[in-house]
PDB file of C-alpha atoms in Angstrom:
ATOM      1  CA  GLY A  27      65.599 124.927  98.057  1.00  0.00           C
ATOM      2  CA  ALA A  28      62.312 125.384  99.882  1.00  0.00           C
ATOM      3  CA  VAL A  29      59.981 122.439 100.462  1.00  0.00           C
ATOM      4  CA  VAL A  30      56.449 121.960 100.354  1.00  0.00           C
ATOM      5  CA  SER A  31      54.679 119.109 101.908  1.00  0.00           C
ATOM      6  CA  GLN A  32      51.330 117.551 101.522  1.00  0.00           C
ATOM      7  CA  HIS A  33      49.389 115.068 103.506  1.00  0.00           C
ATOM      8  CA  PRO A  34      48.124 112.492 103.017  1.00  0.00           C
ATOM      9  CA  SER A  35      49.939 111.515  99.784  1.00  0.00           C
ATOM     10  CA  ARG A  36      47.030 109.126  98.976  1.00  0.00           C
ATOM     11  CA  VAL A  37      43.561 108.616 100.176  1.00  0.00           C
ATOM     12  CA  ILE A  38      40.488 106.462  99.804  1.00  0.00           C
ATOM     13  CA  CYS A  39      37.207 107.276 100.737  1.00  0.00           C
ATOM     14  CA  LYS A  40      33.641 106.727 100.462  1.00  0.00           C
ATOM     15  CA  SER A  41      31.098 108.690  98.542  1.00  0.00           C
ATOM     16  CA  GLY A  42      29.717 111.354 100.728  1.00  0.00           C
ATOM     17  CA  THR A  43      32.192 111.498 103.123  1.00  0.00           C
ATOM     18  CA  SER A  44      34.573 114.582 103.414  1.00  0.00           C
ATOM     19  CA  VAL A  45      38.406 114.464 102.990  1.00  0.00           C
ATOM     20  CA  LYS A  46      40.994 117.187 103.981  1.00  0.00           C
ATOM     21  CA  ILE A  47      44.361 117.760 102.472  1.00  0.00           C
ATOM     22  CA  GLU A  48      46.963 119.637 104.056  1.00  0.00           C
ATOM     23  CA  CYS A  49      49.496 121.697 102.261  1.00  0.00           C
ATOM     24  CA  ARG A  50      52.464 123.005 104.337  1.00  0.00           C
ATOM     25  CA  SER A  51      55.546 125.260 103.678  1.00  0.00           C
ATOM     26  CA  LEU A  52      58.198 123.930 105.535  1.00  0.00           C
ATOM     27  CA  ASP A  53      61.093 126.294 105.582  1.00  0.00           C
ATOM     28  CA  PHE A  54      59.633 129.532 104.341  1.00  0.00           C
ATOM     29  CA  GLN A  55      56.355 131.561 104.916  1.00  0.00           C
ATOM     30  CA  ALA A  56      53.916 131.577 102.114  1.00  0.00           C
ATOM     31  CA  THR A  57      51.261 134.397 102.005  1.00  0.00           C
ATOM     32  CA  THR A  58      49.686 132.740  98.935  1.00  0.00           C
ATOM     33  CA  MET A  59      49.081 129.032  98.050  1.00  0.00           C
ATOM     34  CA  PHE A  60      47.687 127.660  95.012  1.00  0.00           C
ATOM     35  CA  TRP A  61      45.699 124.721  94.678  1.00  0.00           C
ATOM     36  CA  TYR A  62      45.737 122.671  91.397  1.00  0.00           C
ATOM     37  CA  ARG A  63      43.795 119.661  89.999  1.00  0.00           C
ATOM     38  CA  GLN A  64      45.444 117.061  87.477  1.00  0.00           C
ATOM     39  CA  PHE A  65      43.322 114.667  85.487  1.00  0.00           C
ATOM     40  CA  PRO A  66      45.159 111.577  83.955  1.00  0.00           C
ATOM     41  CA  LYS A  67      47.149 112.840  81.073  1.00  0.00           C
ATOM     42  CA  GLN A  68      45.912 116.343  81.370  1.00  0.00           C
ATOM     43  CA  SER A  69      47.332 119.757  82.770  1.00  0.00           C
ATOM     44  CA  LEU A  70      47.538 120.902  86.222  1.00  0.00           C
ATOM     45  CA  MET A  71      44.134 123.008  86.365  1.00  0.00           C
ATOM     46  CA  LEU A  72      44.047 125.969  88.802  1.00  0.00           C
ATOM     47  CA  MET A  73      41.240 125.612  91.357  1.00  0.00           C
ATOM     48  CA  ALA A  74      41.724 128.373  93.584  1.00  0.00           C
ATOM     49  CA  THR A  75      44.136 130.827  95.138  1.00  0.00           C
ATOM     50  CA  SER A  76      44.369 130.852  98.609  1.00  0.00           C
ATOM     51  CA  ASN A  77      45.605 133.796 100.842  1.00  0.00           C
ATOM     52  CA  GLU A  78      46.689 133.818 104.480  1.00  0.00           C
ATOM     53  CA  GLY A  79      44.055 135.420 106.679  1.00  0.00           C
ATOM     54  CA  SER A  80      41.631 136.124 103.819  1.00  0.00           C
ATOM     55  CA  LYS A  81      38.989 134.230 101.694  1.00  0.00           C
ATOM     56  CA  ALA A  82      40.473 132.134  98.855  1.00  0.00           C
ATOM     57  CA  THR A  83      39.793 133.094  95.244  1.00  0.00           C
ATOM     58  CA  TYR A  84      38.263 130.563  93.227  1.00  0.00           C
ATOM     59  CA  GLU A  85      38.492 129.761  89.318  1.00  0.00           C
ATOM     60  CA  GLN A  86      35.527 130.071  87.370  1.00  0.00           C
ATOM     61  CA  GLY A  87      33.645 126.696  87.362  1.00  0.00           C
ATOM     62  CA  VAL A  88      34.930 125.616  90.701  1.00  0.00           C
ATOM     63  CA  GLU A  89      32.506 125.097  93.521  1.00  0.00           C
ATOM     64  CA  LYS A  90      33.517 127.101  96.567  1.00  0.00           C
ATOM     65  CA  ASP A  91      31.071 125.123  98.660  1.00  0.00           C
ATOM     66  CA  LYS A  92      32.375 122.041  97.791  1.00  0.00           C
ATOM     67  CA  PHE A  93      36.065 122.663  97.699  1.00  0.00           C
ATOM     68  CA  LEU A  94      36.824 124.600 101.116  1.00  0.00           C
ATOM     69  CA  ILE A  95      40.059 126.301 101.431  1.00  0.00           C
ATOM     70  CA  ASN A  96      41.284 127.490 104.584  1.00  0.00           C
ATOM     71  CA  HIS A  97      44.504 129.335 104.810  1.00  0.00           C
ATOM     72  CA  ALA A  98      44.838 129.805 108.515  1.00  0.00           C
ATOM     73  CA  SER A  99      48.955 130.633 108.929  1.00  0.00           C
ATOM     74  CA  LEU A 100      51.564 131.364 106.835  1.00  0.00           C
ATOM     75  CA  THR A 101      52.668 127.919 106.544  1.00  0.00           C
ATOM     76  CA  LEU A 102      49.711 125.770 106.253  1.00  0.00           C
ATOM     77  CA  SER A 103      46.536 125.854 103.621  1.00  0.00           C
ATOM     78  CA  THR A 104      44.077 123.180 103.542  1.00  0.00           C
ATOM     79  CA  LEU A 105      41.568 122.006 101.045  1.00  0.00           C
ATOM     80  CA  THR A 106      38.468 120.124 102.105  1.00  0.00           C
ATOM     81  CA  VAL A 107      36.623 118.285  99.465  1.00  0.00           C
ATOM     82  CA  THR A 108      32.985 117.991 101.230  1.00  0.00           C
ATOM     83  CA  SER A 109      30.562 115.138 100.477  1.00  0.00           C
ATOM     84  CA  ALA A 110      33.020 113.621  97.773  1.00  0.00           C
ATOM     85  CA  HIS A 111      31.722 111.805  94.872  1.00  0.00           C
ATOM     86  CA  PRO A 112      33.584 109.343  92.485  1.00  0.00           C
ATOM     87  CA  GLU A 113      34.047 112.314  89.902  1.00  0.00           C
ATOM     88  CA  ASP A 114      36.131 114.211  92.488  1.00  0.00           C
ATOM     89  CA  SER A 115      38.786 111.681  91.930  1.00  0.00           C
ATOM     90  CA  SER A 116      41.781 113.218  90.796  1.00  0.00           C
ATOM     91  CA  PHE A 117      45.207 114.320  91.784  1.00  0.00           C
ATOM     92  CA  TYR A 118      45.487 117.471  93.741  1.00  0.00           C
ATOM     93  CA  ILE A 119      48.538 119.633  93.812  1.00  0.00           C
ATOM     94  CA  CYS A 120      49.354 122.795  96.116  1.00  0.00           C
ATOM     95  CA  SER A 121      52.152 125.312  95.476  1.00  0.00           C
ATOM     96  CA  ALA A 122      53.535 127.831  97.556  1.00  0.00           C
ATOM     97  CA  GLY A 123      54.667 131.324  96.136  1.00  0.00           C
ATOM     98  CA  SER A 124      57.598 133.158  97.761  1.00  0.00           C
ATOM     99  CA  GLY A 125      55.566 136.329  97.334  1.00  0.00           C
ATOM    100  CA  LEU A 126      58.218 139.078  96.140  1.00  0.00           C
ATOM    101  CA  ALA A 127      55.968 142.145  96.155  1.00  0.00           C
ATOM    102  CA  GLY A 128      56.320 144.019  93.075  1.00  0.00           C
ATOM    103  CA  ALA A 129      58.337 141.471  91.196  1.00  0.00           C
ATOM    104  CA  LEU A 130      55.714 138.965  90.053  1.00  0.00           C
ATOM    105  CA  GLY A 131      57.827 137.873  87.162  1.00  0.00           C
ATOM    106  CA  GLU A 132      60.718 136.787  89.447  1.00  0.00           C
ATOM    107  CA  GLU A 133      58.359 134.884  91.859  1.00  0.00           C
ATOM    108  CA  THR A 134      59.304 131.179  92.177  1.00  0.00           C
ATOM    109  CA  GLN A 135      56.334 128.697  93.208  1.00  0.00           C
ATOM    110  CA  TYR A 136      57.658 125.621  95.065  1.00  0.00           C
ATOM    111  CA  PHE A 137      54.960 122.715  94.516  1.00  0.00           C
ATOM    112  CA  GLY A 138      53.866 119.791  97.002  1.00  0.00           C
ATOM    113  CA  PRO A 139      54.155 116.132  95.775  1.00  0.00           C
ATOM    114  CA  GLY A 140      50.453 115.914  95.211  1.00  0.00           C
ATOM    115  CA  THR A 141      47.639 114.101  96.932  1.00  0.00           C
ATOM    116  CA  ARG A 142      45.927 111.206  94.909  1.00  0.00           C
ATOM    117  CA  LEU A 143      42.342 111.004  95.920  1.00  0.00           C
ATOM    118  CA  LEU A 144      40.048 108.217  95.035  1.00  0.00           C
ATOM    119  CA  VAL A 145      36.275 108.363  95.986  1.00  0.00           C
ATOM    120  CA  LEU A 146      34.416 104.932  95.627  1.00  0.00           C
TER     121      LEU A 146
ATOM    122  CA  GLY B   4      42.266 132.866  77.797  1.00  0.00           C
ATOM    123  CA  ASP B   5      45.790 131.459  78.238  1.00  0.00           C
ATOM    124  CA  SER B   6      46.817 128.124  77.167  1.00  0.00           C
ATOM    125  CA  VAL B   7      49.963 125.861  76.745  1.00  0.00           C
ATOM    126  CA  THR B   8      50.153 123.053  74.231  1.00  0.00           C
ATOM    127  CA  GLN B   9      53.031 120.720  74.605  1.00  0.00           C
ATOM    128  CA  MET B  10      54.015 117.477  72.524  1.00  0.00           C
ATOM    129  CA  GLU B  11      52.553 114.239  73.890  1.00  0.00           C
ATOM    130  CA  GLY B  12      54.583 111.409  75.279  1.00  0.00           C
ATOM    131  CA  PRO B  13      56.060 109.435  76.037  1.00  0.00           C
ATOM    132  CA  VAL B  14      59.438 110.278  74.514  1.00  0.00           C
ATOM    133  CA  THR B  15      61.721 107.272  74.614  1.00  0.00           C
ATOM    134  CA  LEU B  16      65.384 107.969  73.837  1.00  0.00           C
ATOM    135  CA  SER B  17      68.656 106.368  74.409  1.00  0.00           C
ATOM    136  CA  GLU B  18      71.287 107.810  76.476  1.00  0.00           C
ATOM    137  CA  GLU B  19      73.324 110.635  75.142  1.00  0.00           C
ATOM    138  CA  ALA B  20      70.643 111.101  72.465  1.00  0.00           C
ATOM    139  CA  PHE B  21      69.465 114.790  71.780  1.00  0.00           C
ATOM    140  CA  LEU B  22      66.055 115.707  73.216  1.00  0.00           C
ATOM    141  CA  THR B  23      63.570 118.391  72.080  1.00  0.00           C
ATOM    142  CA  ILE B  24      60.059 118.744  73.554  1.00  0.00           C
ATOM    143  CA  ASN B  25      57.796 121.166  71.754  1.00  0.00           C
ATOM    144  CA  CYS B  26      55.930 123.797  73.563  1.00  0.00           C
ATOM    145  CA  THR B  27      53.625 126.716  72.364  1.00  0.00           C
ATOM    146  CA  TYR B  28      51.456 129.027  74.031  1.00  0.00           C
ATOM    147  CA  THR B  29      48.747 131.724  73.762  1.00  0.00           C
ATOM    148  CA  ALA B  30      48.674 134.328  76.200  1.00  0.00           C
ATOM    149  CA  THR B  31      46.648 137.680  76.319  1.00  0.00           C
ATOM    150  CA  GLY B  32      49.355 139.788  77.971  1.00  0.00           C
ATOM    151  CA  TYR B  33      53.660 139.381  78.163  1.00  0.00           C
ATOM    152  CA  PRO B  34      53.907 136.094  79.942  1.00  0.00           C
ATOM    153  CA  SER B  35      56.981 134.704  81.682  1.00  0.00           C
ATOM    154  CA  LEU B  36      57.651 131.223  80.494  1.00  0.00           C
ATOM    155  CA  PHE B  37      58.772 128.040  82.644  1.00  0.00           C
ATOM    156  CA  TRP B  38      59.692 124.428  82.390  1.00  0.00           C
ATOM    157  CA  TYR B  39      58.992 122.163  85.366  1.00  0.00           C
ATOM    158  CA  VAL B  40      60.206 118.667  85.938  1.00  0.00           C
ATOM    159  CA  GLN B  41      58.584 116.239  88.102  1.00  0.00           C
ATOM    160  CA  TYR B  42      60.582 113.005  89.111  1.00  0.00           C
ATOM    161  CA  PRO B  43      58.588 110.064  90.195  1.00  0.00           C
ATOM    162  CA  GLY B  44      57.166 110.630  93.694  1.00  0.00           C
ATOM    163  CA  GLU B  45      58.323 114.241  93.822  1.00  0.00           C
ATOM    164  CA  GLY B  46      56.689 117.513  93.434  1.00  0.00           C
ATOM    165  CA  LEU B  47      57.154 119.956  90.472  1.00  0.00           C
ATOM    166  CA  GLN B  48      60.572 121.698  90.686  1.00  0.00           C
ATOM    167  CA  LEU B  49      61.599 124.585  88.266  1.00  0.00           C
ATOM    168  CA  LEU B  50      63.842 123.488  85.723  1.00  0.00           C
ATOM    169  CA  LEU B  51      64.325 126.698  83.756  1.00  0.00           C
ATOM    170  CA  LYS B  52      62.494 129.975  82.882  1.00  0.00           C
ATOM    171  CA  ALA B  53      62.451 133.046  80.853  1.00  0.00           C
ATOM    172  CA  THR B  54      60.877 136.345  81.249  1.00  0.00           C
ATOM    173  CA  LYS B  55      60.997 138.200  78.281  1.00  0.00           C
ATOM    174  CA  ALA B  56      61.226 137.525  74.471  1.00  0.00           C
ATOM    175  CA  ASP B  57      64.707 136.184  73.140  1.00  0.00           C
ATOM    176  CA  ASP B  58      65.562 135.147  76.773  1.00  0.00           C
ATOM    177  CA  LYS B  59      67.450 131.662  76.998  1.00  0.00           C
ATOM    178  CA  GLY B  60      66.642 129.969  80.363  1.00  0.00           C
ATOM    179  CA  SER B  61      69.181 126.959  81.097  1.00  0.00           C
ATOM    180  CA  ASN B  62      69.940 124.683  83.805  1.00  0.00           C
ATOM    181  CA  LYS B  63      71.448 121.252  84.190  1.00  0.00           C
ATOM    182  CA  GLY B  64      72.220 121.369  80.430  1.00  0.00           C
ATOM    183  CA  PHE B  65      68.630 122.058  79.449  1.00  0.00           C
ATOM    184  CA  GLU B  66      67.838 124.998  77.599  1.00  0.00           C
ATOM    185  CA  ALA B  67      64.886 126.770  76.158  1.00  0.00           C
ATOM    186  CA  THR B  68      64.617 130.288  74.123  1.00  0.00           C
ATOM    187  CA  TYR B  69      61.555 132.419  74.491  1.00  0.00           C
ATOM    188  CA  ARG B  70      60.339 133.058  70.819  1.00  0.00           C
ATOM    189  CA  LYS B  71      57.568 135.427  70.623  1.00  0.00           C
ATOM    190  CA  GLU B  72      57.306 135.487  66.862  1.00  0.00           C
ATOM    191  CA  THR B  73      56.386 131.789  66.992  1.00  0.00           C
ATOM    192  CA  THR B  74      54.991 131.640  70.546  1.00  0.00           C
ATOM    193  CA  SER B  75      57.207 128.758  71.503  1.00  0.00           C
ATOM    194  CA  PHE B  76      59.414 127.748  74.256  1.00  0.00           C
ATOM    195  CA  HIS B  77      60.976 124.479  73.309  1.00  0.00           C
ATOM    196  CA  LEU B  78      63.005 122.628  75.620  1.00  0.00           C
ATOM    197  CA  GLU B  79      66.403 120.755  74.440  1.00  0.00           C
ATOM    198  CA  LYS B  80      69.133 119.207  75.689  1.00  0.00           C
ATOM    199  CA  GLY B  81      72.385 117.805  73.875  1.00  0.00           C
ATOM    200  CA  SER B  82      72.733 114.816  75.569  1.00  0.00           C
ATOM    201  CA  VAL B  83      70.213 113.102  77.941  1.00  0.00           C
ATOM    202  CA  GLN B  84      70.931 110.846  80.860  1.00  0.00           C
ATOM    203  CA  VAL B  85      68.827 108.201  82.440  1.00  0.00           C
ATOM    204  CA  SER B  86      68.585 110.303  85.553  1.00  0.00           C
ATOM    205  CA  ASP B  87      66.693 112.826  83.057  1.00  0.00           C
ATOM    206  CA  SER B  88      63.874 110.376  83.063  1.00  0.00           C
ATOM    207  CA  ALA B  89      60.729 112.558  84.374  1.00  0.00           C
ATOM    208  CA  VAL B  90      57.819 114.352  83.295  1.00  0.00           C
ATOM    209  CA  TYR B  91      58.179 117.921  81.982  1.00  0.00           C
ATOM    210  CA  PHE B  92      55.684 120.532  82.135  1.00  0.00           C
ATOM    211  CA  CYS B  93      55.995 123.884  80.139  1.00  0.00           C
ATOM    212  CA  ALA B  94      54.014 126.707  81.984  1.00  0.00           C
ATOM    213  CA  LEU B  95      53.190 130.498  81.635  1.00  0.00           C
ATOM    214  CA  ARG B  96      52.513 133.166  84.192  1.00  0.00           C
ATOM    215  CA  ASP B  97      50.811 135.894  82.455  1.00  0.00           C
ATOM    216  CA  THR B  98      51.079 139.564  83.123  1.00  0.00           C
ATOM    217  CA  GLY B  99      49.173 140.619  86.512  1.00  0.00           C
ATOM    218  CA  ARG B 100      48.646 136.796  87.393  1.00  0.00           C
ATOM    219  CA  ARG B 101      50.564 134.961  89.999  1.00  0.00           C
ATOM    220  CA  ALA B 102      49.157 131.661  89.409  1.00  0.00           C
ATOM    221  CA  LEU B 103      50.592 129.325  86.373  1.00  0.00           C
ATOM    222  CA  THR B 104      48.983 127.903  83.370  1.00  0.00           C
ATOM    223  CA  PHE B 105      50.286 124.582  82.528  1.00  0.00           C
ATOM    224  CA  GLY B 106      50.665 122.075  79.640  1.00  0.00           C
ATOM    225  CA  SER B 107      49.754 118.521  79.905  1.00  0.00           C
ATOM    226  CA  GLY B 108      53.220 117.316  80.430  1.00  0.00           C
ATOM    227  CA  THR B 109      55.468 115.160  78.564  1.00  0.00           C
ATOM    228  CA  ARG B 110      56.834 112.143  80.085  1.00  0.00           C
ATOM    229  CA  LEU B 111      60.648 111.258  79.002  1.00  0.00           C
ATOM    230  CA  GLN B 112      62.028 107.776  79.331  1.00  0.00           C
ATOM    231  CA  VAL B 113      65.948 107.563  78.847  1.00  0.00           C
ATOM    232  CA  GLN B 114      67.519 104.204  78.131  1.00  0.00           C
ATOM    233  CA  PRO B 115      70.703 102.829  79.043  1.00  0.00           C
TER     234      PRO B 115
END
């Protein structure tokens, strides 16, 4: 099946610094990528939907100036956590949709392995 | 809004035991329902899905039936193996949306 990679898998940073997480679809083109956040023992929460060549759509309550998303190509989306603080520590997961137009119910999303961020 | 509730884990079973992981949902439209599995160190993988009421999704011995009357999509397997040890997520995609709404995940541990 299709593969989605994330880099890095784990990152530790100091408070106030910025961290960039990459999400790549390795063997297919993804017009849309999704960024999720997961707290321990909780659901994956959708943060934003990233569309290639256009601005991301953020979910209510997600600060777009803090979580910068860039989807510059059909195989790469990046999430930058700006001025990170300890409360941003979490597990960030991306997924890429195969994008079957007009058949939303049949689209399969492929998930990356996640990036664990720890802000000290 | 949409939500998915699934049983808390961990669920610990012996090999060849019967598995049920409960999942119920609320949605504003007519959602598609999914079960995803996450093996240690890997990304979520689609296990099975159902797109309308009374559909049964099945894969690798796992089954789940879309029950609209009880808003449920319980995951079952007749005989689990050690290799089934993983975290299982129930999810839905509501009408007109591409993103998924997930449950909190249930960790399954199968002992030899």
